[in-house]
PDB file of C-alpha atoms and ligand atoms in Angstrom:
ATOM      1  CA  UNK I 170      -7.194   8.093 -86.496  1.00 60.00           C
ATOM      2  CA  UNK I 171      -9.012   7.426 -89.427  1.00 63.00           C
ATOM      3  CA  UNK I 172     -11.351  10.083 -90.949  1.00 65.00           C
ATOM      4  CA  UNK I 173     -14.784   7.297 -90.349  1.00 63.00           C
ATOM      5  CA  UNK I 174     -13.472   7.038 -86.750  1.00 66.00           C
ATOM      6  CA  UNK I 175     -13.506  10.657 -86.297  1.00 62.00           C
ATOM      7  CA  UNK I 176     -16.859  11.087 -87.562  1.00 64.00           C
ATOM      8  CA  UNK I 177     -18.629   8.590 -85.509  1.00 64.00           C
ATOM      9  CA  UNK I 178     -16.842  10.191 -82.385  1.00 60.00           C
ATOM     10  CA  UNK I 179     -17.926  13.721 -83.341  1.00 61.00           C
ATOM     11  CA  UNK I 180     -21.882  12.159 -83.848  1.00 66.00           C
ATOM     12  CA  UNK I 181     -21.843  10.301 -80.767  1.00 56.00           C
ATOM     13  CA  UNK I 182     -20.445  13.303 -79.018  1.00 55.00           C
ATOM     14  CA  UNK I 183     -23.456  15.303 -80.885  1.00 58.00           C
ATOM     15  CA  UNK I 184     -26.016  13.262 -79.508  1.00 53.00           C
ATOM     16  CA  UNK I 185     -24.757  12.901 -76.068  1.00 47.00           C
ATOM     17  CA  UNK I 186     -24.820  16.874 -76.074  1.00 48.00           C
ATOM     18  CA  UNK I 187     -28.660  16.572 -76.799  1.00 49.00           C
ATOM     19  CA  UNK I 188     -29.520  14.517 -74.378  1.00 42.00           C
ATOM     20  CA  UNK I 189     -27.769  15.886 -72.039  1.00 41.00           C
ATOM     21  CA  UNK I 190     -29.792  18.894 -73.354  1.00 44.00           C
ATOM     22  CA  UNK I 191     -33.148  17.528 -73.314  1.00 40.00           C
ATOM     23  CA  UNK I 192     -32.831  15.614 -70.302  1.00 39.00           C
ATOM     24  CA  UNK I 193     -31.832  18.822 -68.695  1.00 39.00           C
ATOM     25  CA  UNK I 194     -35.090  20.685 -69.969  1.00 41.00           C
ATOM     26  CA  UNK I 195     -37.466  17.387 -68.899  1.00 44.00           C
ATOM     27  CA  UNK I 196     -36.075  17.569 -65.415  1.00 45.00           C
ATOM     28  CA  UNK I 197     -36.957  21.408 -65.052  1.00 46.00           C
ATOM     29  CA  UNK I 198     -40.162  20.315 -66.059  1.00 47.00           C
ATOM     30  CA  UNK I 199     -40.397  17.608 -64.071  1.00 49.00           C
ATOM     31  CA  UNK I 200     -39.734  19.738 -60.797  1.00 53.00           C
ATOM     32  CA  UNK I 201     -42.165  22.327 -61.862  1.00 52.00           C
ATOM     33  CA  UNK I 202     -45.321  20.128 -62.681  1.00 50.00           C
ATOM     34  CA  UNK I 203     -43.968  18.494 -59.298  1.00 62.00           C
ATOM     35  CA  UNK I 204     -44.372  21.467 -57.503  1.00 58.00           C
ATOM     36  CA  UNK I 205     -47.675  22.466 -58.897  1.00 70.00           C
ATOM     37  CA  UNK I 206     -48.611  18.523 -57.893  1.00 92.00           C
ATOM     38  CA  UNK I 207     -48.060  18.803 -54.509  1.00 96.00           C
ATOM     39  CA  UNK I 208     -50.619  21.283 -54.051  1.00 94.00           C
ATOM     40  CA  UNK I 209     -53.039  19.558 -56.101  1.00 96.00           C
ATOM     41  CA  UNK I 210     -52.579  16.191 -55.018  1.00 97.00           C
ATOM     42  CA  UNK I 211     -52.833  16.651 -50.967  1.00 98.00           C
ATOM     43  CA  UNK I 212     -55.910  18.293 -52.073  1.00 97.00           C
ATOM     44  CA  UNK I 213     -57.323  16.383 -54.657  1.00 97.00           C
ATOM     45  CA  UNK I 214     -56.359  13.586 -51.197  1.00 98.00           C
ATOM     46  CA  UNK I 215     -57.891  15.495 -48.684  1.00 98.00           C
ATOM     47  CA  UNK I 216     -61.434  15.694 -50.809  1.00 97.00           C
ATOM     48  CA  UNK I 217     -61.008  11.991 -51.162  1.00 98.00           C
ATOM     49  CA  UNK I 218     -60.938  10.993 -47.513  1.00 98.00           C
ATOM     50  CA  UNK I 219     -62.657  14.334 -46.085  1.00 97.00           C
ATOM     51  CA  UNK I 220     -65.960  12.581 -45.211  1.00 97.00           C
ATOM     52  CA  UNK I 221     -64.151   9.058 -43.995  1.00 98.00           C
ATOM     53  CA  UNK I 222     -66.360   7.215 -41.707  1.00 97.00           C
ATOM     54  CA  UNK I 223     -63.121   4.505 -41.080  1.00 97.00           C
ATOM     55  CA  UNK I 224     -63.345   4.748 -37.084  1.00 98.00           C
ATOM     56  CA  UNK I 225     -65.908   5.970 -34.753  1.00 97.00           C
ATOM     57  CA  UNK I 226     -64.278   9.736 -34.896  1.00 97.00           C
ATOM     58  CA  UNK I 227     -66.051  10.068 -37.991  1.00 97.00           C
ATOM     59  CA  UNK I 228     -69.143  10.270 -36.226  1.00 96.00           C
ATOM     60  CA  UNK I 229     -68.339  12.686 -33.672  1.00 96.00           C
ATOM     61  CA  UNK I 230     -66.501  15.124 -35.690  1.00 96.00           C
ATOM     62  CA  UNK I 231     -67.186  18.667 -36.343  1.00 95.00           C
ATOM     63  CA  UNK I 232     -64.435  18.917 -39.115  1.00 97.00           C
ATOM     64  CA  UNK I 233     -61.502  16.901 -40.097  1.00 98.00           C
ATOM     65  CA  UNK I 234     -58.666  18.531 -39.728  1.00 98.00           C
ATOM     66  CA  UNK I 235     -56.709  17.303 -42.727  1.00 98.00           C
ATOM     67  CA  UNK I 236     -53.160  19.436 -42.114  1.00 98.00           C
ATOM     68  CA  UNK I 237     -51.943  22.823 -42.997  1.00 98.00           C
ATOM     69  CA  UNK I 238     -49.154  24.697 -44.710  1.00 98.00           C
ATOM     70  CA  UNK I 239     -46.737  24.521 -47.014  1.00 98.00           C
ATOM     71  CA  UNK I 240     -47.105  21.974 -49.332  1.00 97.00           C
ATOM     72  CA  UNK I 241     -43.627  22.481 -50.885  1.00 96.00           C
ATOM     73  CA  UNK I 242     -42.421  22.335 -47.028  1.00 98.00           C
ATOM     74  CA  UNK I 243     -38.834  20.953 -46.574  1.00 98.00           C
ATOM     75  CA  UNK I 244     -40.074  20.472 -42.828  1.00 98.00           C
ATOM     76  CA  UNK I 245     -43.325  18.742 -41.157  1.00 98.00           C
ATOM     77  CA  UNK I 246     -44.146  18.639 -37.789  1.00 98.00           C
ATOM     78  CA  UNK I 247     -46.605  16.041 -36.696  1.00 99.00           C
ATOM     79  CA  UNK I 248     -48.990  15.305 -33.427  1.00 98.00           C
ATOM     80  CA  UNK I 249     -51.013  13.698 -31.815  1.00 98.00           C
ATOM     81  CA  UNK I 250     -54.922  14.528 -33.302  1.00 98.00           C
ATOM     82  CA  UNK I 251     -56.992  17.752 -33.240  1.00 98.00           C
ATOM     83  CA  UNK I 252     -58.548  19.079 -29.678  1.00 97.00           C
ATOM     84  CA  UNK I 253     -61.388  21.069 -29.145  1.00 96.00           C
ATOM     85  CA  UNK I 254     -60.310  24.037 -31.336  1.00 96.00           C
ATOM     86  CA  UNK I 255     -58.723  22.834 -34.161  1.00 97.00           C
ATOM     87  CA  UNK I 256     -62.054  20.344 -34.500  1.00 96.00           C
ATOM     88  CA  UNK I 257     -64.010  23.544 -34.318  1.00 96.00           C
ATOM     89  CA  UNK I 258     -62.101  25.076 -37.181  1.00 97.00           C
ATOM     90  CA  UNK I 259     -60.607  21.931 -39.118  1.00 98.00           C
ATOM     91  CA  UNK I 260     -57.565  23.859 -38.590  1.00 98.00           C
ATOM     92  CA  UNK I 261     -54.011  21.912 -36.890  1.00 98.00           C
ATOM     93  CA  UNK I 262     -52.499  23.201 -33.848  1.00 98.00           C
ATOM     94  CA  UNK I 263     -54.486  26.560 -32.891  1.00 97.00           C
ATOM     95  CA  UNK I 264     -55.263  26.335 -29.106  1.00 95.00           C
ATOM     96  CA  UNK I 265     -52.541  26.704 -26.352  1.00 96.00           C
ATOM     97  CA  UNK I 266     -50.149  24.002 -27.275  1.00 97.00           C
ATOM     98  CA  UNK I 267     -50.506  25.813 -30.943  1.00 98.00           C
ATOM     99  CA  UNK I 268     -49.639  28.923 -29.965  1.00 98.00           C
ATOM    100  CA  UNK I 269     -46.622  27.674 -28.616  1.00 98.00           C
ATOM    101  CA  UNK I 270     -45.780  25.025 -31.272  1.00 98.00           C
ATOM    102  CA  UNK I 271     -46.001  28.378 -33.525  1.00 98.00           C
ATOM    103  CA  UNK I 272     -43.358  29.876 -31.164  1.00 98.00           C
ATOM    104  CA  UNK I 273     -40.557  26.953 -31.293  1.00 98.00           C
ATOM    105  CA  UNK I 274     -41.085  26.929 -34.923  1.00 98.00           C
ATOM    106  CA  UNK I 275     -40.011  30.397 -34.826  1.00 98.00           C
ATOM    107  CA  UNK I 276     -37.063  29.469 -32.787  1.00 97.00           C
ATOM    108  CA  UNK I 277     -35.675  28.056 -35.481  1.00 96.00           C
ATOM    109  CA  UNK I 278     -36.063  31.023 -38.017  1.00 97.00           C
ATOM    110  CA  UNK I 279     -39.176  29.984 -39.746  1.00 98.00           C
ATOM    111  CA  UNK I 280     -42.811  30.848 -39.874  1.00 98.00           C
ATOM    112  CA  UNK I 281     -45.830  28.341 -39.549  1.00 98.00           C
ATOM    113  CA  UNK I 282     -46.343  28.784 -43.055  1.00 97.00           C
ATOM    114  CA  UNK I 283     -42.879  27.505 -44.301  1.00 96.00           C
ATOM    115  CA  UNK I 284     -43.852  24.069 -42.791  1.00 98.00           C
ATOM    116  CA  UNK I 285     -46.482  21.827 -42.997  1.00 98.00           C
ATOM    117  CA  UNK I 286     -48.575  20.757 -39.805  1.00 98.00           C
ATOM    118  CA  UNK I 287     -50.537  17.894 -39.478  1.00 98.00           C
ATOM    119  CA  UNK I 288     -51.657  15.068 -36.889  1.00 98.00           C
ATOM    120  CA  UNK I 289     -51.173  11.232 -36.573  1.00 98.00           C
ATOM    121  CA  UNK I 290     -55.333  11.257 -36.367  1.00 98.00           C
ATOM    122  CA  UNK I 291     -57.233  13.394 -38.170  1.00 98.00           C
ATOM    123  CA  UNK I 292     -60.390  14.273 -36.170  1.00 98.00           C
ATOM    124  CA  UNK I 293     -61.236  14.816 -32.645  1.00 97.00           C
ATOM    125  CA  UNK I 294     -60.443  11.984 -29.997  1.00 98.00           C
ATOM    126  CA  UNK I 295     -62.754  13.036 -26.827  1.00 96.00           C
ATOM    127  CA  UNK I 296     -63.502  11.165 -23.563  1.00 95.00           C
ATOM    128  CA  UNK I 297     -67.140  11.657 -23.824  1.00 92.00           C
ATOM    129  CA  UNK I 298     -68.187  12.163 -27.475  1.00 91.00           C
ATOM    130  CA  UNK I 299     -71.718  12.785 -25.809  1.00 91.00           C
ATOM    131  CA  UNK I 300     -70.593  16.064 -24.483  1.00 88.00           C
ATOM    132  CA  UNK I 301     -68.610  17.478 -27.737  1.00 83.00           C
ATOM    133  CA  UNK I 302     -68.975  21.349 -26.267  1.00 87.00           C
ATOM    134  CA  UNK I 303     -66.653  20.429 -23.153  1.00 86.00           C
ATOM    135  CA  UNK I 304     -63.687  21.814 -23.271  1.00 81.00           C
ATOM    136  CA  UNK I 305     -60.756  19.429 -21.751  1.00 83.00           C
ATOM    137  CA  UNK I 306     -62.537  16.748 -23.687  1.00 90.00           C
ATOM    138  CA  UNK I 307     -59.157  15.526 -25.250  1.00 94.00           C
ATOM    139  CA  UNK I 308     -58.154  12.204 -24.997  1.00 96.00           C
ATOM    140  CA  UNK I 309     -54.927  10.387 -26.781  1.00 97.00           C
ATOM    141  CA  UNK I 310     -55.843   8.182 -29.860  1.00 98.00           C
ATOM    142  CA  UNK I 311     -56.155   4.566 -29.360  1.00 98.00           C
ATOM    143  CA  UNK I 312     -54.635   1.931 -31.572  1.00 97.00           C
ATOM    144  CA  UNK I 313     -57.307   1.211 -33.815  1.00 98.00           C
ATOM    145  CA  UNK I 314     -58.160   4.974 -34.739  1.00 98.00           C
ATOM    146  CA  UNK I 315     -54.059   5.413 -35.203  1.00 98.00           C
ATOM    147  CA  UNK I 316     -53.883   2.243 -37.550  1.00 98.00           C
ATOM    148  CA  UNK I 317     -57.092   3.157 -39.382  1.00 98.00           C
ATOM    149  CA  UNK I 318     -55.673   6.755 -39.818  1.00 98.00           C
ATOM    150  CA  UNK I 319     -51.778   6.391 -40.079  1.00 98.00           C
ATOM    151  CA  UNK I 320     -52.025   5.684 -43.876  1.00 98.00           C
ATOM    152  CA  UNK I 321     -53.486   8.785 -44.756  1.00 98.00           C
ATOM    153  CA  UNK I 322     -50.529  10.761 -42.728  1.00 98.00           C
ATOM    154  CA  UNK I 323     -48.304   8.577 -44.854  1.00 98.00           C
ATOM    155  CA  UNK I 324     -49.857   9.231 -48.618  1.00 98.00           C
ATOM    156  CA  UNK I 325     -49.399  13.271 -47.040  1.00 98.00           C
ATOM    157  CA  UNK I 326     -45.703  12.470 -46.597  1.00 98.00           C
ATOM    158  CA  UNK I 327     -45.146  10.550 -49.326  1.00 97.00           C
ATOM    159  CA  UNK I 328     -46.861  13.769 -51.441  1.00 98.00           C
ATOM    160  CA  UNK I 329     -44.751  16.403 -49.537  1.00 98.00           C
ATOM    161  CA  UNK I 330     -41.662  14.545 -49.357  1.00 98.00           C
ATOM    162  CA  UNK I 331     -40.411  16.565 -46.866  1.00 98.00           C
ATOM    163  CA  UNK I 332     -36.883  15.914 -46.139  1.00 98.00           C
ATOM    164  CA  UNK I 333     -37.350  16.538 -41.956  1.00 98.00           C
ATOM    165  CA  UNK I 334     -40.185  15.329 -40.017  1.00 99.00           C
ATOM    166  CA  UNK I 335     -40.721  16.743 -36.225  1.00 98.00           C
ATOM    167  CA  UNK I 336     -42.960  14.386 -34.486  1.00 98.00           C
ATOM    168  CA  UNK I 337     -44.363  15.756 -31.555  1.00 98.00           C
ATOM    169  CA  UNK I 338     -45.296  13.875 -28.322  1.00 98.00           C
ATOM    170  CA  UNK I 339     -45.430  10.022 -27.394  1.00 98.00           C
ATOM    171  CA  UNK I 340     -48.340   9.130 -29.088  1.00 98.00           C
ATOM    172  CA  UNK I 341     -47.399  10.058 -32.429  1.00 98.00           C
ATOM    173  CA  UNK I 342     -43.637   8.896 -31.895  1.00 98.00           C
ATOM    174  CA  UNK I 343     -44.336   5.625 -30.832  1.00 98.00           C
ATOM    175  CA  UNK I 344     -46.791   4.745 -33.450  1.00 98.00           C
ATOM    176  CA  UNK I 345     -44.816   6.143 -36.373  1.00 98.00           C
ATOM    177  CA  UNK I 346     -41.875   4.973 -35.062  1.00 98.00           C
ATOM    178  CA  UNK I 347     -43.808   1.566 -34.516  1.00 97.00           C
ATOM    179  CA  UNK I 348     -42.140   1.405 -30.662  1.00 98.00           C
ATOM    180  CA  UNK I 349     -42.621   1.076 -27.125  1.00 98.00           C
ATOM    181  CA  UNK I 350     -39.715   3.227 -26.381  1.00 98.00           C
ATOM    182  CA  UNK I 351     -40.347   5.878 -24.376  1.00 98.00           C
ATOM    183  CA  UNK I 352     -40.269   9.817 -25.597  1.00 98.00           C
ATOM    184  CA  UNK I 353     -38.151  10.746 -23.354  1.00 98.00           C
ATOM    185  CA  UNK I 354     -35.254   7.931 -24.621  1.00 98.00           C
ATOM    186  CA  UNK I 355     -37.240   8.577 -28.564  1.00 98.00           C
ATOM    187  CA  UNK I 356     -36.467  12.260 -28.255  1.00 98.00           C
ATOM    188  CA  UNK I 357     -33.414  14.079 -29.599  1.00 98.00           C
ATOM    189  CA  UNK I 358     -32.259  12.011 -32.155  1.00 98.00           C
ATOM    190  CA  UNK I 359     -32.952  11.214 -35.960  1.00 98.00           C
ATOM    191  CA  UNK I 360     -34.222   8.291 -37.167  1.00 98.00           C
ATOM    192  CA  UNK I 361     -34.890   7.540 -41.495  1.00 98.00           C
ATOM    193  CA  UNK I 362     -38.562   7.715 -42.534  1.00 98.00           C
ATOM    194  CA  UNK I 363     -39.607   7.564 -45.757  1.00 96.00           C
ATOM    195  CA  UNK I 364     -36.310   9.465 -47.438  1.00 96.00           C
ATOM    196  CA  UNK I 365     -36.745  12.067 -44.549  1.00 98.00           C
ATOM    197  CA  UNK I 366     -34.712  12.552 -41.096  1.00 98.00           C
ATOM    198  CA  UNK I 367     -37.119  12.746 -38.644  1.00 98.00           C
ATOM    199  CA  UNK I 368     -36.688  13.568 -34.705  1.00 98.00           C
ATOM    200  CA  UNK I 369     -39.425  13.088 -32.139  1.00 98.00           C
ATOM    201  CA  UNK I 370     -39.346  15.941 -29.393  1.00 98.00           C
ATOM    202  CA  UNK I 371     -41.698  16.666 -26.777  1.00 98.00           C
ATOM    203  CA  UNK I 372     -45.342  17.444 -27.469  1.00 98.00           C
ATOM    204  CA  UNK I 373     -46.044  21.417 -26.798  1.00 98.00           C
ATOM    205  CA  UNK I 374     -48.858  20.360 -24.247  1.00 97.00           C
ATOM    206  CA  UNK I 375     -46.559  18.445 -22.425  1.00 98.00           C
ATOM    207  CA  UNK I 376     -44.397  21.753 -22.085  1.00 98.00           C
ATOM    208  CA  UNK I 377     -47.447  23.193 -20.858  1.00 98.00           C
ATOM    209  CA  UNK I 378     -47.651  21.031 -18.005  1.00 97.00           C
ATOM    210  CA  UNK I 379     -44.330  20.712 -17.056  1.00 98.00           C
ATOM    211  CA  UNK I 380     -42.327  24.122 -18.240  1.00 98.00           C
ATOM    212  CA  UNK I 381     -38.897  21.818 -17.027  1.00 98.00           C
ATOM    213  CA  UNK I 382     -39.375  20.025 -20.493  1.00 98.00           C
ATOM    214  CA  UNK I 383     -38.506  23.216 -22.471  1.00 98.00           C
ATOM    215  CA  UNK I 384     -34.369  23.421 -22.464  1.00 98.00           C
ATOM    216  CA  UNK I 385     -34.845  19.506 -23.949  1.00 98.00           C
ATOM    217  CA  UNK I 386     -37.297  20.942 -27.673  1.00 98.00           C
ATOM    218  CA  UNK I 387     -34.945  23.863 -27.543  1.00 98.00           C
ATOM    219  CA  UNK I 388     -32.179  21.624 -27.254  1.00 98.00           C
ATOM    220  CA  UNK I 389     -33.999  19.340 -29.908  1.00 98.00           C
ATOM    221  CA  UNK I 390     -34.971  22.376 -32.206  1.00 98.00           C
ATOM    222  CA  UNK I 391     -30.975  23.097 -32.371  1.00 98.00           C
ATOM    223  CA  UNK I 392     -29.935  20.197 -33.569  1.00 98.00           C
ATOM    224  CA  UNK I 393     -32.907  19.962 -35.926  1.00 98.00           C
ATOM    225  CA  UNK I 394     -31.793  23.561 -37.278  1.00 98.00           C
ATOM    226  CA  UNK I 395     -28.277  22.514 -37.622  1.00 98.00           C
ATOM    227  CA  UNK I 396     -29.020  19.538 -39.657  1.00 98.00           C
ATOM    228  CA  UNK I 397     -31.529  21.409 -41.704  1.00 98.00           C
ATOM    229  CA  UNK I 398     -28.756  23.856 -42.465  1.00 96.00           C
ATOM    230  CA  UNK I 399     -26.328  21.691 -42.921  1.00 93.00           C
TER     231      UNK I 399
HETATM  232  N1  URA B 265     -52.518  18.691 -30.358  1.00 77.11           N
HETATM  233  C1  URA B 265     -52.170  17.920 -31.413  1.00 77.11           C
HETATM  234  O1  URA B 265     -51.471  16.923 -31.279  1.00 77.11           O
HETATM  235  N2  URA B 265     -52.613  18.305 -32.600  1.00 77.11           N
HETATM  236  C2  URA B 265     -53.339  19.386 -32.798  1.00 77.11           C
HETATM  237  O2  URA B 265     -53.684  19.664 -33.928  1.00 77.11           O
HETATM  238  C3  URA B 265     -53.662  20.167 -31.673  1.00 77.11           C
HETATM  239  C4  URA B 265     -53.249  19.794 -30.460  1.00 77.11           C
END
């Protein structure tokens, strides 16, 4: 080899080291301002749309509830909208079906606040907004409070970038998952979503109603660990 040859390979090789180098420093960078992001953009995004008039829920609100948790969260569970409580204290999934969302999530060896929590719609759907102190007010979403919401469930996703999504109940499963299917065929298995696996299982209220529907989310909540382990 002659000497010239030699010397460009040792300067290429140089400068391939430092890039290497400084592309290595710019990505640690990159995934700490990222980190630091997250929390700042959902809620830099949540000030943005906190007084959103889009649908008639605006109107009848006491709070949104925007979503809760980890913002960093490598799992998200979503539902259907907020009921009586959680409108009360702009807070997802603290009555009953709460309570015992808290408990599967525990089932699978994490705490509420390793995951983020949030809701297909973001404020109250009731039967008779003219009664807003009655309890058992709930009501499912309809289509054009799901379509005028969805988006902002997506820009939270698309900020967390979690890589598992639990969607919990009908509702939310059929209109993320943009089906007819039923839950009880949706249920169980893992479906791509935005760069994340995610797995519709029963809603917690339904599991109120009917205990029988239990053995299938712990069933679910397995397979959901497993893969998250995996
Ligand atoms: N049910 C839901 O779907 N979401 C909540 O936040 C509370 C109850």
């Amino acid at each position: 080899m002659k000497r010239s040859e030699f010397g460009k390979i040792v300067e290429l090789t140089k400068n391939y080291i430092k890039e290497e180098r400084n592309w290595g420093d710019s990505e640690i960078m990159v995934k700490k301002t990222s980190l630091k992001n997250k929390e700042n953009l959902l809620e830099e995004f949540r000030k943005k749309i906190a007084n959103c008039k889009k649908c008639p829920l605006g109107s009848t609100r006491l709070n949104m509830v925007f979503g809760a948790g980890n913002p960093k969260a490598k799992l998200m569970f979503v539902g259907e909208g907020p009921g009586y409580e959680e409108d009360h204290r702009g807070v997802p999934f603290i009555g009953r079906a709460g309570e015992l969302l808290t408990k599967i999530i525990e089932s699978i060896g994490l705490k509420r606040e390793n995951v983020y929590i949030a809701n297909v719609v973001k404020c109250h759907p009731m039967i008779d907004p003219s009664d807003p102190e009655k309890r058992g007010n709930d009501r499912p979403p309809n289509i054009d409070e799901i379509s005028q919401c969805i988006p902002f469930l997506e820009r939270q996703i698309e900020i967390i970038k979690p890589k598992f999504i639990c969607v919990l109940g009908s509702t939310a499963a059929k209109s993320i998952l943009n089906t007819e299917t039923p839950i009880s065929k949706l249920r169980g298995r893992f479906y791509e979503y935005k760069g994340a696996k995610l797995m519709p299982t029963f809603h917690p209220a339904a599991l109120l109603r009917n205990a029988s529907l239990k053995k299938d989310v712990w069933q679910d909540m397995k397979k959901l660990r497993a893969a998250m382990n995996s």
